[in-house]
Amino acid sequence: LHPTRSTLQGVGYVLHRTSMAFEVFDDVAFYWFLMAVMVVVIVPISYSFLSTIQWRVIPNWTRLLSSCKEKVDRQDRERRKEMVSKLFGWRGIGFVSSWVIFLTLLMRLTTMQGEEMYSFNPYKILEVEEGSTPTEIKKAYRKMSLVYHPDKCQEEKCGDKFIKIAKAYDVLTNDATRENYEKYGNPDGYHGTSVTIGLPSWLTNKENELAILVAYFVVLIVVIPVVVGLWWRNSSKFLEDGVMQSTAFRFYRQVQEHTAAKFMPGILASAVEFCEGVPCKREQADDLGKLHKRVQEHFVKNQGDLNNDIMKVKTLLYAHLLREEIPPSLQADMEVVLQHAHRLLNGLLNIVMEQRFVTATMNVIEFSQLLTQALWFHENMLLQLPHFDMQQVNKVMRLLNSAKAEKSSANPIVRLKELGGDKRREALKALSEEQHNDVDIYLNNFPDIEISYDAKVEDEEDVQEGDVLNLTVKIERKHLQEDPGWVDSDEEEDEPDEAIFEKQLAEYEEGTEEYDTKKEELMDEWRDAYFDRQKKKREREKKRNPQTGELGFAAKPLHEPVQVHAPHFPFERYEQWMVLLVDVKSNKLVGYQKLSQNARCEKVQLKFLAPKEGTVQYEIHCLCSAYLGSDKKVLMKKTVHKKKEEETKTAAEIAEDEDEEEEEEEEPEGHWYFLGGNSVGELVLNIIALAIAGVMLFNFLYARGLWQKYVQPPLEWVFILLSPVFNFLGVYFIPAWAWFTSNVYDFRHVAFMFENMTAVNATNGTNATLSTRVVKNDTSFLNEDPFKPNLYSNPFGTRDEL
């Protein structure tokens, strides 16, 4: 009944006998391990899902307006649908399934409370107390053997139990193993600390071997590479701003420095996202044709007008700007176009700003305003107001023109606000009191900004040619609530005025030691408070203006975004502001910065080089992407002085400098036997540099056939002349080279790489491993658009005809 050999392995042990072997796998430990893994998985999945849920309602002043009631109700319905769709999305499914698995494991562990993670305890197995005598151990072993011996008990668990009993008896009857167990807790003695993973018992079931191997193969060889490949394939199509690379290429090809706003709908319609997302469909042909006829007279010709998909999107954009009624069959496509329009316009804006186009940049922002407010080009901005149509606009314009106190060229919305509600109510009697209240709310929330700036060179009083100008622009949005955290000016003197200490020093006589000591204490306290205030100021500035700190635009805004009144735009729009610095003379964009904090007061910093000597004029523009008539600009003049020349030195100073230079040790010249260097190290570096240059020159000549045509023939002639010398040296050199390549370093893989790089195609004489177009220095493929045939060449009507 005694086992012949035993070993511990993993979290259990393995017993080897003449007729059987036994493995112990700890199911309880496996479930605890799986619980720990699930905790690691469930935390990021839960955060990813819960972060997409809007837990609190963002303050929205447009909900108070009756003109936005229909839009607000529709958004509430869509928000509820979005919550349900998120729950059944991949994040929601992962969130629910991970928690279900976690709770299932937790319930499983509660049912295994009577079980313990397996640990070998021979006393417990034999059901004897620790310190039992050999006689008691032998008696307990015989008693349990009569019950669990395989000849007495045919159940499977009896065989496992008997092997444990035999192992426990073997350990406790051997003095050495018993001493090791009582001293180290291990029959084999001290083995140090080991960490193992609990594995379930079903892993050793022969019936599951094939399924486990197949699952392992599928996950590692198929699932993971496919998922990574699909992710990379999809993400590589997009730029950082979320616009497809092919779309950015189309925008870049069409936009120019002076592109007018009227061309923007056609440029935006050429986006690949629209061509793939809202293609022409046969069942929409009749409705799309009728809608096209209503807006056709306003069409401006663009490069992509021959493509049906582009023409469809362009028709929808024109219909939105003209506030035309959209047929039901095109409603879904219209929502798709408007949903992605501003994201694509942001990509177009980045392209024109990177090229420093001033006119095109302002026209892109103007088109964003028109798209948000659903207004046609050059229409009266009063149509943005709630309940206003052309009848109300004409009445208001007559009222404003009759007012002598105001200039007719001023912003009509601002003038209407200054006019007061009583006069407006007298002029617009057709509007109800509720509608007038909506107008009052709108005018109170219409953007009103003020721009101030400070441009200076750090540590310099004047500006010279080539200096770096630091421009700090402060934008105050007066239509927002007061910001208690804003401090307009934190500038303080480095040293306080002694007059502020008069009360504290009144009881001391001036000039005495007590007076000076007290004064110094007060000065120290003031300096400590000053440095503390400066530290808080820097922290506040970094928090309020993250573009000056380390976080950049990744920092979370201080306040929630400000809603925009846009009843004709089906999605929520927020105020977005852009600060532009324009050189008036060259009409070039010098710098730009986006406001990111949604605060009443915000500062942005721009740095640029001072131009040549003279008085330079810059314009600072602050443009809104959602409202017409809210933009502001200020003129900044800066006088740039000529760069000061270095001070001329006297003859005595020049002579002194020359003497000092002569006294300095001259750098030793290089030696010819070191190839121009001064040491063996420089010789090695020179040899390596020459070898790299030689290899590059050889590859260059070989790839173009020049080596074979001009260099190789004379080299072969020289080798023929020197062949007797080579044959004589080869007798001694070849055996040494064979020994070196076989015992020290094998150069065959280098030769293979060299051969592969320089292999020549016999048919056309070009490098076989490189693109033919690259070898010929043909870079025209960089300007090819894979969608260019669809965009510019396809005849109208190749797809389902309108």
PDB file of C-alpha atoms in Angstrom, residues 60-276:
ATOM      1  CA  ASN A  60     -29.022  74.909 -21.707  1.00  0.00           C
ATOM      2  CA  TRP A  61     -30.635  78.328 -21.935  1.00  0.00           C
ATOM      3  CA  THR A  62     -32.219  77.435 -25.290  1.00  0.00           C
ATOM      4  CA  ARG A  63     -34.655  75.113 -23.473  1.00  0.00           C
ATOM      5  CA  LEU A  64     -36.420  78.251 -22.235  1.00  0.00           C
ATOM      6  CA  LEU A  65     -37.306  79.303 -25.790  1.00  0.00           C
ATOM      7  CA  SER A  66     -40.490  78.156 -27.464  1.00  0.00           C
ATOM      8  CA  SER A  67     -38.716  78.338 -30.835  1.00  0.00           C
ATOM      9  CA  CYS A  68     -36.513  75.407 -29.748  1.00  0.00           C
ATOM     10  CA  LYS A  69     -39.261  73.317 -28.144  1.00  0.00           C
ATOM     11  CA  GLU A  70     -39.578  70.937 -31.082  1.00  0.00           C
ATOM     12  CA  LYS A  71     -35.817  70.492 -31.304  1.00  0.00           C
ATOM     13  CA  VAL A  72     -35.479  69.930 -27.541  1.00  0.00           C
ATOM     14  CA  ASP A  73     -38.247  67.313 -27.503  1.00  0.00           C
ATOM     15  CA  ARG A  74     -36.630  65.488 -30.419  1.00  0.00           C
ATOM     16  CA  GLN A  75     -33.239  65.553 -28.702  1.00  0.00           C
ATOM     17  CA  ASP A  76     -34.737  64.143 -25.505  1.00  0.00           C
ATOM     18  CA  ARG A  77     -36.242  61.261 -27.454  1.00  0.00           C
ATOM     19  CA  GLU A  78     -32.984  60.642 -29.253  1.00  0.00           C
ATOM     20  CA  ARG A  79     -31.080  60.782 -25.971  1.00  0.00           C
ATOM     21  CA  ARG A  80     -33.260  58.037 -24.525  1.00  0.00           C
ATOM     22  CA  LYS A  81     -32.786  55.955 -27.662  1.00  0.00           C
ATOM     23  CA  GLU A  82     -29.057  56.558 -27.457  1.00  0.00           C
ATOM     24  CA  MET A  83     -28.976  55.233 -23.899  1.00  0.00           C
ATOM     25  CA  VAL A  84     -30.652  52.024 -25.039  1.00  0.00           C
ATOM     26  CA  SER A  85     -28.335  51.711 -28.040  1.00  0.00           C
ATOM     27  CA  LYS A  86     -25.291  52.217 -25.800  1.00  0.00           C
ATOM     28  CA  LEU A  87     -26.495  49.411 -23.567  1.00  0.00           C
ATOM     29  CA  PHE A  88     -26.638  47.073 -26.559  1.00  0.00           C
ATOM     30  CA  GLY A  89     -23.401  48.374 -28.058  1.00  0.00           C
ATOM     31  CA  TRP A  90     -20.042  46.675 -27.641  1.00  0.00           C
ATOM     32  CA  ARG A  91     -19.253  48.713 -24.536  1.00  0.00           C
ATOM     33  CA  GLY A  92     -22.642  47.932 -22.981  1.00  0.00           C
ATOM     34  CA  ILE A  93     -22.437  44.241 -23.837  1.00  0.00           C
ATOM     35  CA  GLY A  94     -18.919  44.055 -22.428  1.00  0.00           C
ATOM     36  CA  PHE A  95     -20.014  45.898 -19.284  1.00  0.00           C
ATOM     37  CA  VAL A  96     -23.023  43.636 -18.659  1.00  0.00           C
ATOM     38  CA  SER A  97     -21.287  40.375 -19.557  1.00  0.00           C
ATOM     39  CA  SER A  98     -18.228  41.136 -17.408  1.00  0.00           C
ATOM     40  CA  TRP A  99     -20.390  41.875 -14.386  1.00  0.00           C
ATOM     41  CA  VAL A 100     -22.480  38.740 -15.024  1.00  0.00           C
ATOM     42  CA  ILE A 101     -19.333  36.614 -15.100  1.00  0.00           C
ATOM     43  CA  PHE A 102     -18.017  38.333 -11.981  1.00  0.00           C
ATOM     44  CA  LEU A 103     -21.249  37.746 -10.046  1.00  0.00           C
ATOM     45  CA  THR A 104     -21.401  34.146 -11.274  1.00  0.00           C
ATOM     46  CA  LEU A 105     -17.899  33.498  -9.970  1.00  0.00           C
ATOM     47  CA  LEU A 106     -18.812  35.163  -6.708  1.00  0.00           C
ATOM     48  CA  MET A 107     -21.862  32.928  -6.324  1.00  0.00           C
ATOM     49  CA  ARG A 108     -19.759  29.892  -7.185  1.00  0.00           C
ATOM     50  CA  LEU A 109     -17.278  30.764  -4.480  1.00  0.00           C
ATOM     51  CA  THR A 110     -20.082  31.123  -1.933  1.00  0.00           C
ATOM     52  CA  THR A 111     -21.169  27.551  -2.716  1.00  0.00           C
ATOM     53  CA  MET A 112     -17.588  26.368  -2.139  1.00  0.00           C
ATOM     54  CA  GLN A 113     -17.319  27.825   1.353  1.00  0.00           C
ATOM     55  CA  GLY A 114     -16.816  24.339   2.838  1.00  0.00           C
ATOM     56  CA  GLU A 115     -13.868  23.727   0.518  1.00  0.00           C
ATOM     57  CA  GLU A 116     -10.436  25.174   0.866  1.00  0.00           C
ATOM     58  CA  MET A 117      -7.629  25.831  -1.514  1.00  0.00           C
ATOM     59  CA  TYR A 118      -5.645  22.631  -1.620  1.00  0.00           C
ATOM     60  CA  SER A 119      -2.615  22.334   0.633  1.00  0.00           C
ATOM     61  CA  PHE A 120      -0.836  19.098   1.559  1.00  0.00           C
ATOM     62  CA  ASN A 121      -1.361  18.349   5.290  1.00  0.00           C
ATOM     63  CA  PRO A 122      -0.579  14.704   6.132  1.00  0.00           C
ATOM     64  CA  TYR A 123      -2.026  14.990   9.647  1.00  0.00           C
ATOM     65  CA  LYS A 124      -5.317  16.225   8.322  1.00  0.00           C
ATOM     66  CA  ILE A 125      -5.414  13.581   5.604  1.00  0.00           C
ATOM     67  CA  LEU A 126      -4.875  10.755   8.135  1.00  0.00           C
ATOM     68  CA  GLU A 127      -7.213  12.486  10.605  1.00  0.00           C
ATOM     69  CA  VAL A 128      -4.658  12.481  13.421  1.00  0.00           C
ATOM     70  CA  GLU A 129      -3.379  15.264  15.591  1.00  0.00           C
ATOM     71  CA  GLU A 130      -0.006  16.884  15.061  1.00  0.00           C
ATOM     72  CA  GLY A 131       2.689  15.233  17.142  1.00  0.00           C
ATOM     73  CA  SER A 132       1.033  11.781  16.975  1.00  0.00           C
ATOM     74  CA  THR A 133       3.230   8.778  17.574  1.00  0.00           C
ATOM     75  CA  PRO A 134       4.188   6.371  14.785  1.00  0.00           C
ATOM     76  CA  THR A 135       1.852   3.772  16.283  1.00  0.00           C
ATOM     77  CA  GLU A 136      -1.118   6.153  16.092  1.00  0.00           C
ATOM     78  CA  ILE A 137      -0.187   7.120  12.553  1.00  0.00           C
ATOM     79  CA  LYS A 138       0.087   3.452  11.455  1.00  0.00           C
ATOM     80  CA  LYS A 139      -3.229   2.623  13.106  1.00  0.00           C
ATOM     81  CA  ALA A 140      -4.996   5.532  11.340  1.00  0.00           C
ATOM     82  CA  TYR A 141      -3.423   4.553   8.005  1.00  0.00           C
ATOM     83  CA  ARG A 142      -4.606   0.945   8.246  1.00  0.00           C
ATOM     84  CA  LYS A 143      -8.070   2.038   9.286  1.00  0.00           C
ATOM     85  CA  MET A 144      -8.478   4.418   6.354  1.00  0.00           C
ATOM     86  CA  SER A 145      -6.854   2.000   3.901  1.00  0.00           C
ATOM     87  CA  LEU A 146      -9.556  -0.548   4.612  1.00  0.00           C
ATOM     88  CA  VAL A 147     -12.113   2.042   3.549  1.00  0.00           C
ATOM     89  CA  TYR A 148     -10.489   3.772   0.553  1.00  0.00           C
ATOM     90  CA  HIS A 149      -8.288   1.049  -0.955  1.00  0.00           C
ATOM     91  CA  PRO A 150      -9.202   0.560  -4.653  1.00  0.00           C
ATOM     92  CA  ASP A 151      -9.933  -3.114  -3.923  1.00  0.00           C
ATOM     93  CA  LYS A 152     -12.488  -2.100  -1.282  1.00  0.00           C
ATOM     94  CA  CYS A 153     -13.972   1.001  -2.924  1.00  0.00           C
ATOM     95  CA  GLN A 154     -14.591   1.211  -6.680  1.00  0.00           C
ATOM     96  CA  GLU A 155     -15.531   4.907  -6.827  1.00  0.00           C
ATOM     97  CA  GLU A 156     -13.158   7.303  -8.596  1.00  0.00           C
ATOM     98  CA  LYS A 157     -12.742   9.552  -5.586  1.00  0.00           C
ATOM     99  CA  CYS A 158     -11.618   6.613  -3.500  1.00  0.00           C
ATOM    100  CA  GLY A 159      -8.540   6.122  -5.672  1.00  0.00           C
ATOM    101  CA  ASP A 160      -7.556   9.773  -5.304  1.00  0.00           C
ATOM    102  CA  LYS A 161      -8.184   9.648  -1.583  1.00  0.00           C
ATOM    103  CA  PHE A 162      -6.106   6.518  -1.152  1.00  0.00           C
ATOM    104  CA  ILE A 163      -3.136   8.067  -2.965  1.00  0.00           C
ATOM    105  CA  LYS A 164      -3.307  11.032  -0.598  1.00  0.00           C
ATOM    106  CA  ILE A 165      -3.445   8.672   2.372  1.00  0.00           C
ATOM    107  CA  ALA A 166      -0.448   6.726   1.101  1.00  0.00           C
ATOM    108  CA  LYS A 167       1.501   9.937   0.526  1.00  0.00           C
ATOM    109  CA  ALA A 168       0.666  11.229   4.016  1.00  0.00           C
ATOM    110  CA  TYR A 169       1.687   7.905   5.601  1.00  0.00           C
ATOM    111  CA  ASP A 170       4.932   7.875   3.656  1.00  0.00           C
ATOM    112  CA  VAL A 171       5.790  11.398   4.813  1.00  0.00           C
ATOM    113  CA  LEU A 172       4.989  10.841   8.485  1.00  0.00           C
ATOM    114  CA  THR A 173       6.740   7.486   8.809  1.00  0.00           C
ATOM    115  CA  ASN A 174       9.980   8.771   7.378  1.00  0.00           C
ATOM    116  CA  ASP A 175      11.946  10.760   9.933  1.00  0.00           C
ATOM    117  CA  ALA A 176      13.595  13.030   7.370  1.00  0.00           C
ATOM    118  CA  THR A 177      10.408  13.951   5.465  1.00  0.00           C
ATOM    119  CA  ARG A 178       8.457  14.381   8.690  1.00  0.00           C
ATOM    120  CA  GLU A 179      11.121  16.704  10.069  1.00  0.00           C
ATOM    121  CA  ASN A 180      11.118  18.690   6.795  1.00  0.00           C
ATOM    122  CA  TYR A 181       7.339  19.034   6.878  1.00  0.00           C
ATOM    123  CA  GLU A 182       7.184  20.119  10.506  1.00  0.00           C
ATOM    124  CA  LYS A 183      10.025  22.569   9.976  1.00  0.00           C
ATOM    125  CA  TYR A 184       9.311  23.948   6.473  1.00  0.00           C
ATOM    126  CA  GLY A 185       5.758  22.767   5.714  1.00  0.00           C
ATOM    127  CA  ASN A 186       7.134  20.724   2.793  1.00  0.00           C
ATOM    128  CA  PRO A 187       8.262  17.074   2.873  1.00  0.00           C
ATOM    129  CA  ASP A 188      11.094  17.840   0.451  1.00  0.00           C
ATOM    130  CA  GLY A 189      12.542  20.594   2.642  1.00  0.00           C
ATOM    131  CA  TYR A 190      12.935  24.300   2.042  1.00  0.00           C
ATOM    132  CA  HIS A 191      12.286  25.371  -1.564  1.00  0.00           C
ATOM    133  CA  GLY A 192      11.923  29.119  -1.128  1.00  0.00           C
ATOM    134  CA  THR A 193       8.822  31.125  -1.912  1.00  0.00           C
ATOM    135  CA  SER A 194       6.942  30.241  -5.100  1.00  0.00           C
ATOM    136  CA  VAL A 195       3.893  31.793  -6.711  1.00  0.00           C
ATOM    137  CA  THR A 196       1.703  29.527  -8.813  1.00  0.00           C
ATOM    138  CA  ILE A 197      -1.610  29.783 -10.634  1.00  0.00           C
ATOM    139  CA  GLY A 198      -4.626  27.766  -9.599  1.00  0.00           C
ATOM    140  CA  LEU A 199      -5.898  25.664 -12.492  1.00  0.00           C
ATOM    141  CA  PRO A 200      -9.226  23.849 -12.778  1.00  0.00           C
ATOM    142  CA  SER A 201      -9.408  20.063 -12.855  1.00  0.00           C
ATOM    143  CA  TRP A 202     -11.219  19.955 -16.206  1.00  0.00           C
ATOM    144  CA  LEU A 203      -8.013  21.023 -17.942  1.00  0.00           C
ATOM    145  CA  THR A 204      -6.625  17.464 -17.519  1.00  0.00           C
ATOM    146  CA  ASN A 205      -9.728  15.764 -18.829  1.00  0.00           C
ATOM    147  CA  LYS A 206      -8.754  13.938 -22.028  1.00  0.00           C
ATOM    148  CA  GLU A 207     -12.141  14.678 -23.538  1.00  0.00           C
ATOM    149  CA  ASN A 208     -11.387  18.432 -23.409  1.00  0.00           C
ATOM    150  CA  GLU A 209      -7.872  18.337 -24.831  1.00  0.00           C
ATOM    151  CA  LEU A 210      -8.882  18.919 -28.457  1.00  0.00           C
ATOM    152  CA  ALA A 211     -11.330  21.715 -27.617  1.00  0.00           C
ATOM    153  CA  ILE A 212      -8.734  23.491 -25.439  1.00  0.00           C
ATOM    154  CA  LEU A 213      -6.072  23.281 -28.159  1.00  0.00           C
ATOM    155  CA  VAL A 214      -8.494  24.529 -30.816  1.00  0.00           C
ATOM    156  CA  ALA A 215      -9.623  27.439 -28.605  1.00  0.00           C
ATOM    157  CA  TYR A 216      -6.010  28.323 -27.827  1.00  0.00           C
ATOM    158  CA  PHE A 217      -5.115  28.232 -31.513  1.00  0.00           C
ATOM    159  CA  VAL A 218      -8.125  30.299 -32.583  1.00  0.00           C
ATOM    160  CA  VAL A 219      -7.558  33.006 -29.972  1.00  0.00           C
ATOM    161  CA  LEU A 220      -3.810  33.427 -30.429  1.00  0.00           C
ATOM    162  CA  ILE A 221      -3.438  32.713 -34.137  1.00  0.00           C
ATOM    163  CA  VAL A 222      -6.724  33.966 -35.565  1.00  0.00           C
ATOM    164  CA  VAL A 223      -8.715  36.276 -33.276  1.00  0.00           C
ATOM    165  CA  ILE A 224      -5.959  38.541 -31.936  1.00  0.00           C
ATOM    166  CA  PRO A 225      -4.188  39.143 -35.303  1.00  0.00           C
ATOM    167  CA  VAL A 226      -7.521  39.704 -37.067  1.00  0.00           C
ATOM    168  CA  VAL A 227      -8.714  42.206 -34.440  1.00  0.00           C
ATOM    169  CA  VAL A 228      -5.409  44.096 -34.469  1.00  0.00           C
ATOM    170  CA  GLY A 229      -5.331  44.073 -38.262  1.00  0.00           C
ATOM    171  CA  LEU A 230      -8.880  45.383 -38.602  1.00  0.00           C
ATOM    172  CA  TRP A 231      -8.216  48.084 -36.017  1.00  0.00           C
ATOM    173  CA  TRP A 232      -5.051  49.197 -37.795  1.00  0.00           C
ATOM    174  CA  ARG A 233      -6.714  49.100 -41.202  1.00  0.00           C
ATOM    175  CA  ASN A 234      -9.520  51.324 -39.981  1.00  0.00           C
ATOM    176  CA  SER A 235      -7.442  53.761 -37.908  1.00  0.00           C
ATOM    177  CA  SER A 236      -4.823  54.243 -40.618  1.00  0.00           C
ATOM    178  CA  LYS A 237      -7.469  55.809 -42.867  1.00  0.00           C
ATOM    179  CA  PHE A 238      -7.996  58.774 -40.537  1.00  0.00           C
ATOM    180  CA  LEU A 239      -5.986  61.792 -39.473  1.00  0.00           C
ATOM    181  CA  GLU A 240      -5.710  63.086 -35.924  1.00  0.00           C
ATOM    182  CA  ASP A 241      -8.777  65.312 -36.304  1.00  0.00           C
ATOM    183  CA  GLY A 242     -10.946  62.334 -37.329  1.00  0.00           C
ATOM    184  CA  VAL A 243     -11.067  63.178 -41.053  1.00  0.00           C
ATOM    185  CA  MET A 244     -10.215  60.499 -43.600  1.00  0.00           C
ATOM    186  CA  GLN A 245      -6.911  60.974 -45.389  1.00  0.00           C
ATOM    187  CA  SER A 246      -8.583  60.763 -48.809  1.00  0.00           C
ATOM    188  CA  THR A 247     -11.050  63.471 -47.721  1.00  0.00           C
ATOM    189  CA  ALA A 248      -8.222  65.731 -46.542  1.00  0.00           C
ATOM    190  CA  PHE A 249      -6.509  65.177 -49.890  1.00  0.00           C
ATOM    191  CA  ARG A 250      -9.650  66.288 -51.759  1.00  0.00           C
ATOM    192  CA  PHE A 251      -9.981  69.362 -49.566  1.00  0.00           C
ATOM    193  CA  TYR A 252      -6.330  70.231 -50.098  1.00  0.00           C
ATOM    194  CA  ARG A 253      -6.660  69.949 -53.890  1.00  0.00           C
ATOM    195  CA  GLN A 254      -9.690  72.232 -54.061  1.00  0.00           C
ATOM    196  CA  VAL A 255      -9.080  74.983 -51.516  1.00  0.00           C
ATOM    197  CA  GLN A 256      -6.955  78.006 -52.392  1.00  0.00           C
ATOM    198  CA  GLU A 257      -5.875  81.179 -50.628  1.00  0.00           C
ATOM    199  CA  HIS A 258      -8.860  83.235 -51.780  1.00  0.00           C
ATOM    200  CA  THR A 259     -11.519  80.522 -52.008  1.00  0.00           C
ATOM    201  CA  ALA A 260     -14.882  82.228 -51.504  1.00  0.00           C
ATOM    202  CA  ALA A 261     -17.508  81.023 -49.064  1.00  0.00           C
ATOM    203  CA  LYS A 262     -19.909  80.150 -51.891  1.00  0.00           C
ATOM    204  CA  PHE A 263     -17.594  77.305 -52.958  1.00  0.00           C
ATOM    205  CA  MET A 264     -17.536  75.720 -49.482  1.00  0.00           C
ATOM    206  CA  PRO A 265     -20.718  73.579 -49.897  1.00  0.00           C
ATOM    207  CA  GLY A 266     -19.242  71.904 -52.965  1.00  0.00           C
ATOM    208  CA  ILE A 267     -15.885  71.324 -51.281  1.00  0.00           C
ATOM    209  CA  LEU A 268     -17.556  69.898 -48.188  1.00  0.00           C
ATOM    210  CA  ALA A 269     -19.811  67.666 -50.322  1.00  0.00           C
ATOM    211  CA  SER A 270     -16.741  66.002 -51.878  1.00  0.00           C
ATOM    212  CA  ALA A 271     -15.832  64.318 -48.570  1.00  0.00           C
ATOM    213  CA  VAL A 272     -15.390  60.562 -48.914  1.00  0.00           C
ATOM    214  CA  GLU A 273     -17.387  60.066 -45.706  1.00  0.00           C
ATOM    215  CA  PHE A 274     -20.467  61.440 -47.468  1.00  0.00           C
ATOM    216  CA  CYS A 275     -19.894  59.482 -50.677  1.00  0.00           C
ATOM    217  CA  GLU A 276     -19.708  56.247 -48.668  1.00  0.00           C
TER     218      GLU A 276
END
